[in-house]
Amino acid sequence: MTTTMNVTSHPVLNSVVHHPFNSASRDVGCSEFTEAEFLQALQPYLSTLNDALGTSQLDVQRLWMNMMVGEVIAVEFDAGTLLFHVQGRAFGHYIDMRFACNKDQWTITAVTSVHTRPFWRSRLITTLVACVVGMLATGFIGYTMAAQRSPISKQTVQSWATLHGYTLVPSAGSSPSSAVAMGNQSASAPSVPNSSASGASGASGSSATGSTATGSSAKGSATGNAKMSTKKPSIDKSSSAKAAAASKPSSPQIYHFTLTSGMPLHDISVFLQQHHLVGNAFAFDQVLHKTGVEKYVWPGTYTFHSNMTQSQILQELKSKP
């Protein structure tokens, strides 16, 4: 004939599982399991614990303190008695006991196990392994996602211009500083002195009022001065030719802009600002809006040159390409 135990469970009892024993017993309404009650209830199992732990004098107070903070493995209710399966750690071993509480009276019904646990099965090692595995998995996922993304390439000016419909035209022309230098060189040509002419007129006046000898000498002096005054200054022909070539105005630079369908008008303003035809692209956008020219701009190729004024630029944009 077999006897079946009537063991029931309740959500309140299940809620204290894996909690420390002292707080779990208090949460379900049991009284405190005092050290005196623990010592009295442990008497039948002292010899078994001493043999299992390899000691002759068991520190009961230390064992009681460790079991009070041990982990509750399970809670049962059997015929008015609460059964707590508790696992505590003491003296380098794990000790499993079953405590019973009936009408605030505590007893120890069994010492179910005294064992050791390998360090690789400890909670610390398990937590560390889980963290390492999680970090490796995160790094692998990040590396896989980064490898699938397109590589980042530096965009050049030519590729940007092609993408936005611009046409790059190489600029050609002489440096303005060289033209200024050539102009300064041509402006420094020598001029004909006027002192010889005044000397000749003075000499002729003195010959009319003086003696014959004095007049002849003055005449000779005047003749010599006249010859000096009629001498042409030497001018560097090569410098004059270079100055004349530099003084010629350089031909204006031509810029072409192709406006495609769907391209914003702001790209035209940016293009004009890059070629120094307007001062600010956003300000020119406002000009297009206020003058109403933005309504007349159609897709096509527009031609600008370096000497255009703002009114000429607006006229070019109003004319259909």
mmCIF file of C-alpha atoms in Angstrom:
data_model
loop_
_atom_site.group_PDB
_atom_site.id
_atom_site.type_symbol
_atom_site.label_atom_id
_atom_site.label_comp_id
_atom_site.label_asym_id
_atom_site.label_seq_id
_atom_site.Cartn_x
_atom_site.Cartn_y
_atom_site.Cartn_z
ATOM 1 C CA MET A 1 0.000 0.000 0.000
ATOM 2 C CA THR A 2 1.496 3.325 -1.076
ATOM 3 C CA THR A 3 0.899 6.747 0.438
ATOM 4 C CA THR A 4 0.527 9.768 -1.836
ATOM 5 C CA MET A 5 1.508 13.171 -0.421
ATOM 6 C CA ASN A 6 -0.900 15.997 -1.098
ATOM 7 C CA VAL A 7 1.498 18.747 -2.106
ATOM 8 C CA THR A 8 0.088 21.947 -3.549
ATOM 9 C CA SER A 9 1.670 25.055 -5.050
ATOM 10 C CA HIS A 10 0.547 28.678 -5.130
ATOM 11 C CA PRO A 11 1.632 31.794 -7.091
ATOM 12 C CA VAL A 12 2.694 33.445 -3.821
ATOM 13 C CA LEU A 13 4.920 30.492 -3.002
ATOM 14 C CA ASN A 14 6.399 30.455 -6.499
ATOM 15 C CA SER A 15 7.173 34.180 -6.251
ATOM 16 C CA VAL A 16 9.774 33.656 -3.522
ATOM 17 C CA VAL A 17 11.736 30.971 -5.381
ATOM 18 C CA HIS A 18 15.430 31.932 -5.943
ATOM 19 C CA HIS A 19 15.186 34.518 -3.151
ATOM 20 C CA PRO A 20 17.290 34.439 0.042
ATOM 21 C CA PHE A 21 15.673 32.206 2.636
ATOM 22 C CA ASN A 22 15.252 34.830 5.389
ATOM 23 C CA SER A 23 13.378 37.265 3.115
ATOM 24 C CA ALA A 24 11.393 34.471 1.376
ATOM 25 C CA SER A 25 10.113 33.054 4.698
ATOM 26 C CA ARG A 26 9.176 36.527 5.870
ATOM 27 C CA ASP A 27 7.303 37.265 2.604
ATOM 28 C CA VAL A 28 5.055 34.197 2.998
ATOM 29 C CA GLY A 29 4.234 35.072 6.628
ATOM 30 C CA CYS A 30 6.506 32.740 8.597
ATOM 31 C CA SER A 31 8.296 33.678 11.775
ATOM 32 C CA GLU A 32 12.068 34.042 12.009
ATOM 33 C CA PHE A 33 14.134 30.860 12.094
ATOM 34 C CA THR A 34 16.306 31.736 15.093
ATOM 35 C CA GLU A 35 19.765 30.369 15.787
ATOM 36 C CA ALA A 36 18.526 28.429 18.841
ATOM 37 C CA GLU A 37 15.806 26.712 16.846
ATOM 38 C CA PHE A 38 18.302 25.961 14.051
ATOM 39 C CA LEU A 39 20.782 24.398 16.504
ATOM 40 C CA GLN A 40 18.085 22.256 18.114
ATOM 41 C CA ALA A 41 16.722 21.110 14.752
ATOM 42 C CA LEU A 42 20.237 20.342 13.423
ATOM 43 C CA GLN A 43 21.202 17.931 16.223
ATOM 44 C CA PRO A 44 20.152 14.720 14.374
ATOM 45 C CA TYR A 45 22.310 15.705 11.355
ATOM 46 C CA LEU A 46 25.498 16.898 13.043
ATOM 47 C CA SER A 47 27.372 13.623 12.607
ATOM 48 C CA THR A 48 26.391 13.413 8.954
ATOM 49 C CA LEU A 49 27.569 16.987 8.309
ATOM 50 C CA ASN A 50 30.855 16.435 10.182
ATOM 51 C CA ASP A 51 31.625 13.362 8.071
ATOM 52 C CA ALA A 52 30.678 15.086 4.835
ATOM 53 C CA LEU A 53 32.660 18.245 5.617
ATOM 54 C CA GLY A 54 35.636 16.378 7.102
ATOM 55 C CA THR A 55 35.585 18.200 10.420
ATOM 56 C CA SER A 56 35.092 17.158 14.021
ATOM 57 C CA GLN A 57 33.673 20.419 15.404
ATOM 58 C CA LEU A 58 31.135 22.118 13.174
ATOM 59 C CA ASP A 59 30.740 25.899 13.403
ATOM 60 C CA VAL A 60 26.966 25.921 13.810
ATOM 61 C CA GLN A 61 26.628 29.708 13.997
ATOM 62 C CA ARG A 62 28.430 30.167 10.686
ATOM 63 C CA LEU A 63 26.347 27.415 9.126
ATOM 64 C CA TRP A 64 23.141 29.073 10.373
ATOM 65 C CA MET A 65 24.135 32.474 8.977
ATOM 66 C CA ASN A 66 25.005 31.002 5.576
ATOM 67 C CA MET A 67 21.796 28.972 5.358
ATOM 68 C CA MET A 68 19.660 31.997 6.254
ATOM 69 C CA VAL A 69 20.957 33.768 3.121
ATOM 70 C CA GLY A 70 20.905 30.616 1.022
ATOM 71 C CA GLU A 71 18.884 30.378 -2.162
ATOM 72 C CA VAL A 72 15.355 28.991 -2.027
ATOM 73 C CA ILE A 73 15.140 26.243 -4.665
ATOM 74 C CA ALA A 74 11.481 25.336 -4.167
ATOM 75 C CA VAL A 75 8.547 25.959 -1.804
ATOM 76 C CA GLU A 76 5.805 23.376 -1.089
ATOM 77 C CA PHE A 77 2.665 23.378 1.033
ATOM 78 C CA ASP A 78 1.762 20.006 2.544
ATOM 79 C CA ALA A 79 -1.138 19.638 5.014
ATOM 80 C CA GLY A 80 -0.626 23.031 6.619
ATOM 81 C CA THR A 81 3.180 22.821 6.610
ATOM 82 C CA LEU A 82 5.422 25.007 4.448
ATOM 83 C CA LEU A 83 8.476 23.194 3.069
ATOM 84 C CA PHE A 84 11.479 25.240 1.933
ATOM 85 C CA HIS A 85 14.218 23.583 -0.147
ATOM 86 C CA VAL A 86 17.268 25.783 0.538
ATOM 87 C CA GLN A 87 20.802 25.630 -0.879
ATOM 88 C CA GLY A 88 23.534 27.431 1.048
ATOM 89 C CA ARG A 89 27.299 27.612 0.733
ATOM 90 C CA ALA A 90 29.551 27.054 3.729
ATOM 91 C CA PHE A 91 33.014 25.663 4.375
ATOM 92 C CA GLY A 92 33.728 25.437 0.655
ATOM 93 C CA HIS A 93 30.717 23.163 0.024
ATOM 94 C CA TYR A 94 27.140 23.518 -1.138
ATOM 95 C CA ILE A 95 24.675 22.219 1.462
ATOM 96 C CA ASP A 96 21.061 21.464 0.585
ATOM 97 C CA MET A 97 18.500 21.321 3.419
ATOM 98 C CA ARG A 98 14.736 21.108 3.694
ATOM 99 C CA PHE A 99 13.148 23.354 6.333
ATOM 100 C CA ALA A 100 9.565 22.929 7.573
ATOM 101 C CA CYS A 101 7.414 25.618 9.201
ATOM 102 C CA ASN A 102 4.202 24.563 10.949
ATOM 103 C CA LYS A 103 2.430 27.109 13.139
ATOM 104 C CA ASP A 104 5.630 29.165 13.520
ATOM 105 C CA GLN A 105 7.590 26.114 14.611
ATOM 106 C CA TRP A 106 10.724 25.394 12.552
ATOM 107 C CA THR A 107 12.273 21.990 11.992
ATOM 108 C CA ILE A 108 14.849 20.511 9.629
ATOM 109 C CA THR A 109 13.325 17.556 7.862
ATOM 110 C CA ALA A 110 16.372 16.513 5.832
ATOM 111 C CA VAL A 111 19.924 17.345 4.779
ATOM 112 C CA THR A 112 19.579 16.313 1.179
ATOM 113 C CA SER A 113 23.036 17.034 -0.209
ATOM 114 C CA VAL A 114 26.576 18.139 0.664
ATOM 115 C CA HIS A 115 28.640 18.612 -2.484
ATOM 116 C CA THR A 116 31.214 20.749 -4.256
ATOM 117 C CA ARG A 117 30.882 22.422 -7.637
ATOM 118 C CA PRO A 118 33.714 22.644 -10.206
ATOM 119 C CA PHE A 119 34.856 26.201 -10.802
ATOM 120 C CA TRP A 120 33.939 26.056 -14.513
ATOM 121 C CA ARG A 121 30.322 25.463 -13.426
ATOM 122 C CA SER A 122 30.236 28.381 -11.012
ATOM 123 C CA ARG A 123 28.005 31.358 -11.673
ATOM 124 C CA LEU A 124 30.929 33.721 -12.084
ATOM 125 C CA ILE A 125 32.477 31.642 -14.836
ATOM 126 C CA THR A 126 29.092 31.225 -16.488
ATOM 127 C CA THR A 127 28.513 34.985 -16.421
ATOM 128 C CA LEU A 128 31.969 35.712 -17.834
ATOM 129 C CA VAL A 129 31.532 33.180 -20.624
ATOM 130 C CA ALA A 130 28.131 34.646 -21.485
ATOM 131 C CA CYS A 131 29.616 38.161 -21.632
ATOM 132 C CA VAL A 132 32.495 37.056 -23.852
ATOM 133 C CA VAL A 133 30.178 35.183 -26.193
ATOM 134 C CA GLY A 134 27.875 38.201 -26.361
ATOM 135 C CA MET A 135 30.771 40.527 -27.194
ATOM 136 C CA LEU A 136 32.069 38.191 -29.898
ATOM 137 C CA ALA A 137 28.599 37.868 -31.410
ATOM 138 C CA THR A 138 28.125 41.634 -31.401
ATOM 139 C CA GLY A 139 31.521 42.183 -33.037
ATOM 140 C CA PHE A 140 30.826 39.563 -35.694
ATOM 141 C CA ILE A 141 27.443 41.077 -36.526
ATOM 142 C CA GLY A 142 28.955 44.567 -36.717
ATOM 143 C CA TYR A 143 31.776 43.357 -38.964
ATOM 144 C CA THR A 144 29.321 41.579 -41.251
ATOM 145 C CA MET A 145 27.116 44.647 -41.569
ATOM 146 C CA ALA A 146 30.121 46.893 -42.217
ATOM 147 C CA ALA A 147 31.408 44.581 -44.924
ATOM 148 C CA GLN A 148 28.078 44.707 -46.747
ATOM 149 C CA ARG A 149 28.095 48.500 -46.917
ATOM 150 C CA SER A 150 29.609 50.223 -49.931
ATOM 151 C CA PRO A 151 33.143 51.559 -49.436
ATOM 152 C CA ILE A 152 33.484 55.271 -48.775
ATOM 153 C CA SER A 153 35.222 57.080 -51.624
ATOM 154 C CA LYS A 154 36.352 60.696 -51.748
ATOM 155 C CA GLN A 155 34.374 62.616 -54.379
ATOM 156 C CA THR A 156 36.445 64.724 -56.745
ATOM 157 C CA VAL A 157 35.429 68.072 -58.201
ATOM 158 C CA GLN A 158 35.021 66.624 -61.680
ATOM 159 C CA SER A 159 32.785 63.786 -60.528
ATOM 160 C CA TRP A 160 30.659 66.205 -58.483
ATOM 161 C CA ALA A 161 30.303 68.527 -61.453
ATOM 162 C CA THR A 162 29.330 65.662 -63.765
ATOM 163 C CA LEU A 163 26.778 64.401 -61.252
ATOM 164 C CA HIS A 164 25.115 67.818 -60.956
ATOM 165 C CA GLY A 165 25.198 68.681 -64.658
ATOM 166 C CA TYR A 166 28.122 71.119 -64.661
ATOM 167 C CA THR A 167 30.720 71.446 -67.441
ATOM 168 C CA LEU A 168 34.257 72.322 -66.378
ATOM 169 C CA VAL A 169 36.053 74.732 -68.766
ATOM 170 C CA PRO A 170 39.826 75.223 -68.239
ATOM 171 C CA SER A 171 40.727 78.884 -67.688
ATOM 172 C CA ALA A 172 43.435 80.476 -69.895
ATOM 173 C CA GLY A 173 44.922 84.015 -69.769
ATOM 174 C CA SER A 174 47.931 86.041 -68.770
ATOM 175 C CA SER A 175 48.603 87.030 -65.214
ATOM 176 C CA PRO A 176 47.458 90.598 -64.392
ATOM 177 C CA SER A 177 50.604 91.208 -62.356
ATOM 178 C CA SER A 178 52.779 90.732 -65.438
ATOM 179 C CA ALA A 179 50.661 93.245 -67.340
ATOM 180 C CA VAL A 180 51.064 95.806 -64.565
ATOM 181 C CA ALA A 181 54.827 95.274 -64.536
ATOM 182 C CA MET A 182 55.036 95.722 -68.291
ATOM 183 C CA GLY A 183 52.930 98.889 -68.080
ATOM 184 C CA ASN A 184 55.186 100.385 -65.414
ATOM 185 C CA GLN A 185 58.230 99.623 -67.535
ATOM 186 C CA SER A 186 56.823 101.459 -70.603
ATOM 187 C CA ALA A 187 55.798 104.473 -68.528
ATOM 188 C CA SER A 188 59.374 105.064 -67.380
ATOM 189 C CA ALA A 189 60.727 106.095 -70.851
ATOM 190 C CA PRO A 190 63.038 109.174 -70.798
ATOM 191 C CA SER A 191 61.795 112.596 -71.993
ATOM 192 C CA VAL A 192 63.655 115.314 -74.026
ATOM 193 C CA PRO A 193 65.338 117.909 -71.779
ATOM 194 C CA ASN A 194 64.403 121.625 -72.283
ATOM 195 C CA SER A 195 67.495 123.199 -70.717
ATOM 196 C CA SER A 196 69.436 123.233 -74.034
ATOM 197 C CA ALA A 197 66.777 125.314 -75.772
ATOM 198 C CA SER A 198 66.816 127.955 -73.029
ATOM 199 C CA GLY A 199 70.602 127.986 -73.256
ATOM 200 C CA ALA A 200 70.448 128.646 -77.025
ATOM 201 C CA SER A 201 68.043 131.560 -76.670
ATOM 202 C CA GLY A 202 70.270 133.147 -74.000
ATOM 203 C CA ALA A 203 73.324 132.789 -76.212
ATOM 204 C CA SER A 204 71.684 134.495 -79.230
ATOM 205 C CA GLY A 205 70.587 137.466 -77.072
ATOM 206 C CA SER A 206 74.081 138.062 -75.830
ATOM 207 C CA SER A 207 75.567 138.035 -79.398
ATOM 208 C CA ALA A 208 73.319 140.969 -80.432
ATOM 209 C CA THR A 209 74.551 143.310 -77.668
ATOM 210 C CA GLY A 210 78.166 142.203 -77.238
ATOM 211 C CA SER A 211 81.379 142.486 -79.282
ATOM 212 C CA THR A 212 82.240 140.497 -82.402
ATOM 213 C CA ALA A 213 84.448 138.022 -80.562
ATOM 214 C CA THR A 214 81.929 137.514 -77.872
ATOM 215 C CA GLY A 215 79.165 137.090 -80.475
ATOM 216 C CA SER A 216 81.070 134.448 -82.383
ATOM 217 C CA SER A 217 81.768 132.480 -79.253
ATOM 218 C CA ALA A 218 78.161 132.743 -78.166
ATOM 219 C CA LYS A 219 77.085 131.623 -81.618
ATOM 220 C CA GLY A 220 79.291 128.599 -81.413
ATOM 221 C CA SER A 221 77.911 127.783 -77.984
ATOM 222 C CA ALA A 222 74.379 128.159 -79.220
ATOM 223 C CA THR A 223 75.122 125.942 -82.219
ATOM 224 C CA GLY A 224 76.583 123.264 -79.983
ATOM 225 C CA ASN A 225 73.603 123.430 -77.639
ATOM 226 C CA ALA A 226 71.244 123.235 -80.581
ATOM 227 C CA LYS A 227 72.958 120.090 -81.795
ATOM 228 C CA MET A 228 72.626 118.547 -78.358
ATOM 229 C CA SER A 229 68.939 119.378 -78.187
ATOM 230 C CA THR A 230 68.148 117.798 -81.531
ATOM 231 C CA LYS A 231 69.541 114.404 -80.464
ATOM 232 C CA LYS A 232 66.749 111.798 -80.195
ATOM 233 C CA PRO A 233 66.533 109.763 -76.984
ATOM 234 C CA SER A 234 67.069 106.004 -77.257
ATOM 235 C CA ILE A 235 63.941 103.958 -76.593
ATOM 236 C CA ASP A 236 63.932 100.203 -76.027
ATOM 237 C CA LYS A 237 61.736 98.880 -78.839
ATOM 238 C CA SER A 238 61.405 95.412 -77.270
ATOM 239 C CA SER A 239 60.062 96.915 -74.004
ATOM 240 C CA SER A 240 57.560 99.033 -75.907
ATOM 241 C CA ALA A 241 56.350 96.025 -77.862
ATOM 242 C CA LYS A 242 55.885 93.985 -74.676
ATOM 243 C CA ALA A 243 54.051 96.858 -72.990
ATOM 244 C CA ALA A 244 51.733 97.234 -75.969
ATOM 245 C CA ALA A 245 50.995 93.514 -75.994
ATOM 246 C CA ALA A 246 50.334 93.507 -72.249
ATOM 247 C CA SER A 247 48.064 96.558 -72.424
ATOM 248 C CA LYS A 248 45.672 94.743 -74.755
ATOM 249 C CA PRO A 249 42.619 93.499 -72.796
ATOM 250 C CA SER A 250 42.458 89.719 -72.360
ATOM 251 C CA SER A 251 39.518 87.915 -73.954
ATOM 252 C CA PRO A 252 36.692 87.081 -71.494
ATOM 253 C CA GLN A 253 36.441 83.516 -70.226
ATOM 254 C CA ILE A 254 33.418 81.517 -71.352
ATOM 255 C CA TYR A 255 31.465 79.305 -68.945
ATOM 256 C CA HIS A 256 28.774 76.810 -69.920
ATOM 257 C CA PHE A 257 26.164 75.446 -67.523
ATOM 258 C CA THR A 258 23.723 72.671 -68.424
ATOM 259 C CA LEU A 259 20.479 72.662 -66.446
ATOM 260 C CA THR A 260 18.787 69.270 -66.532
ATOM 261 C CA SER A 261 15.202 68.443 -65.692
ATOM 262 C CA GLY A 262 14.606 68.231 -61.944
ATOM 263 C CA MET A 263 17.760 70.162 -61.020
ATOM 264 C CA PRO A 264 17.186 73.017 -58.511
ATOM 265 C CA LEU A 265 17.896 76.585 -59.604
ATOM 266 C CA HIS A 266 20.209 76.952 -56.626
ATOM 267 C CA ASP A 267 22.802 74.950 -58.580
ATOM 268 C CA ILE A 268 22.971 77.812 -61.107
ATOM 269 C CA SER A 269 23.613 80.282 -58.291
ATOM 270 C CA VAL A 270 26.348 78.043 -56.874
ATOM 271 C CA PHE A 271 27.937 77.758 -60.328
ATOM 272 C CA LEU A 272 27.935 81.539 -60.781
ATOM 273 C CA GLN A 273 29.423 82.072 -57.317
ATOM 274 C CA GLN A 274 32.201 79.562 -57.996
ATOM 275 C CA HIS A 275 33.178 81.517 -61.119
ATOM 276 C CA HIS A 276 32.946 84.876 -59.282
ATOM 277 C CA LEU A 277 30.028 86.110 -61.393
ATOM 278 C CA VAL A 278 27.859 86.701 -58.302
ATOM 279 C CA GLY A 279 28.872 87.425 -54.732
ATOM 280 C CA ASN A 280 26.564 85.034 -52.861
ATOM 281 C CA ALA A 281 24.532 82.121 -54.194
ATOM 282 C CA PHE A 282 21.685 82.504 -51.686
ATOM 283 C CA ALA A 283 21.431 86.234 -52.341
ATOM 284 C CA PHE A 284 21.208 85.540 -56.067
ATOM 285 C CA ASP A 285 18.396 83.063 -55.379
ATOM 286 C CA GLN A 286 16.455 85.936 -53.833
ATOM 287 C CA VAL A 287 17.162 88.088 -56.890
ATOM 288 C CA LEU A 288 15.769 85.360 -59.157
ATOM 289 C CA HIS A 289 12.687 85.168 -56.989
ATOM 290 C CA LYS A 290 12.055 88.917 -56.687
ATOM 291 C CA THR A 291 12.591 89.645 -60.393
ATOM 292 C CA GLY A 292 10.486 86.646 -61.441
ATOM 293 C CA VAL A 293 13.264 85.293 -63.664
ATOM 294 C CA GLU A 294 12.992 81.889 -61.989
ATOM 295 C CA LYS A 295 9.711 81.355 -63.865
ATOM 296 C CA TYR A 296 11.455 81.644 -67.237
ATOM 297 C CA VAL A 297 14.393 79.312 -66.640
ATOM 298 C CA TRP A 298 14.108 76.109 -68.674
ATOM 299 C CA PRO A 299 16.357 73.046 -68.927
ATOM 300 C CA GLY A 300 19.210 73.521 -71.361
ATOM 301 C CA THR A 301 22.732 74.936 -71.706
ATOM 302 C CA TYR A 302 23.404 78.547 -70.703
ATOM 303 C CA THR A 303 26.523 80.492 -71.642
ATOM 304 C CA PHE A 304 28.168 83.049 -69.356
ATOM 305 C CA HIS A 305 31.398 85.042 -69.626
ATOM 306 C CA SER A 306 33.628 86.627 -67.024
ATOM 307 C CA ASN A 307 32.627 90.261 -67.735
ATOM 308 C CA MET A 308 28.859 89.823 -67.434
ATOM 309 C CA THR A 309 26.840 92.083 -65.158
ATOM 310 C CA GLN A 310 23.899 90.916 -63.078
ATOM 311 C CA SER A 311 21.389 92.267 -65.590
ATOM 312 C CA GLN A 312 23.148 90.405 -68.420
ATOM 313 C CA ILE A 313 23.080 87.205 -66.382
ATOM 314 C CA LEU A 314 19.352 87.614 -65.741
ATOM 315 C CA GLN A 315 18.772 88.299 -69.451
ATOM 316 C CA GLU A 316 20.699 85.149 -70.358
ATOM 317 C CA LEU A 317 18.588 83.082 -67.954
ATOM 318 C CA LYS A 318 15.338 84.555 -69.309
ATOM 319 C CA SER A 319 16.274 83.608 -72.863
ATOM 320 C CA LYS A 320 15.318 80.028 -73.594
ATOM 321 C CA PRO A 321 18.344 77.875 -74.419
#
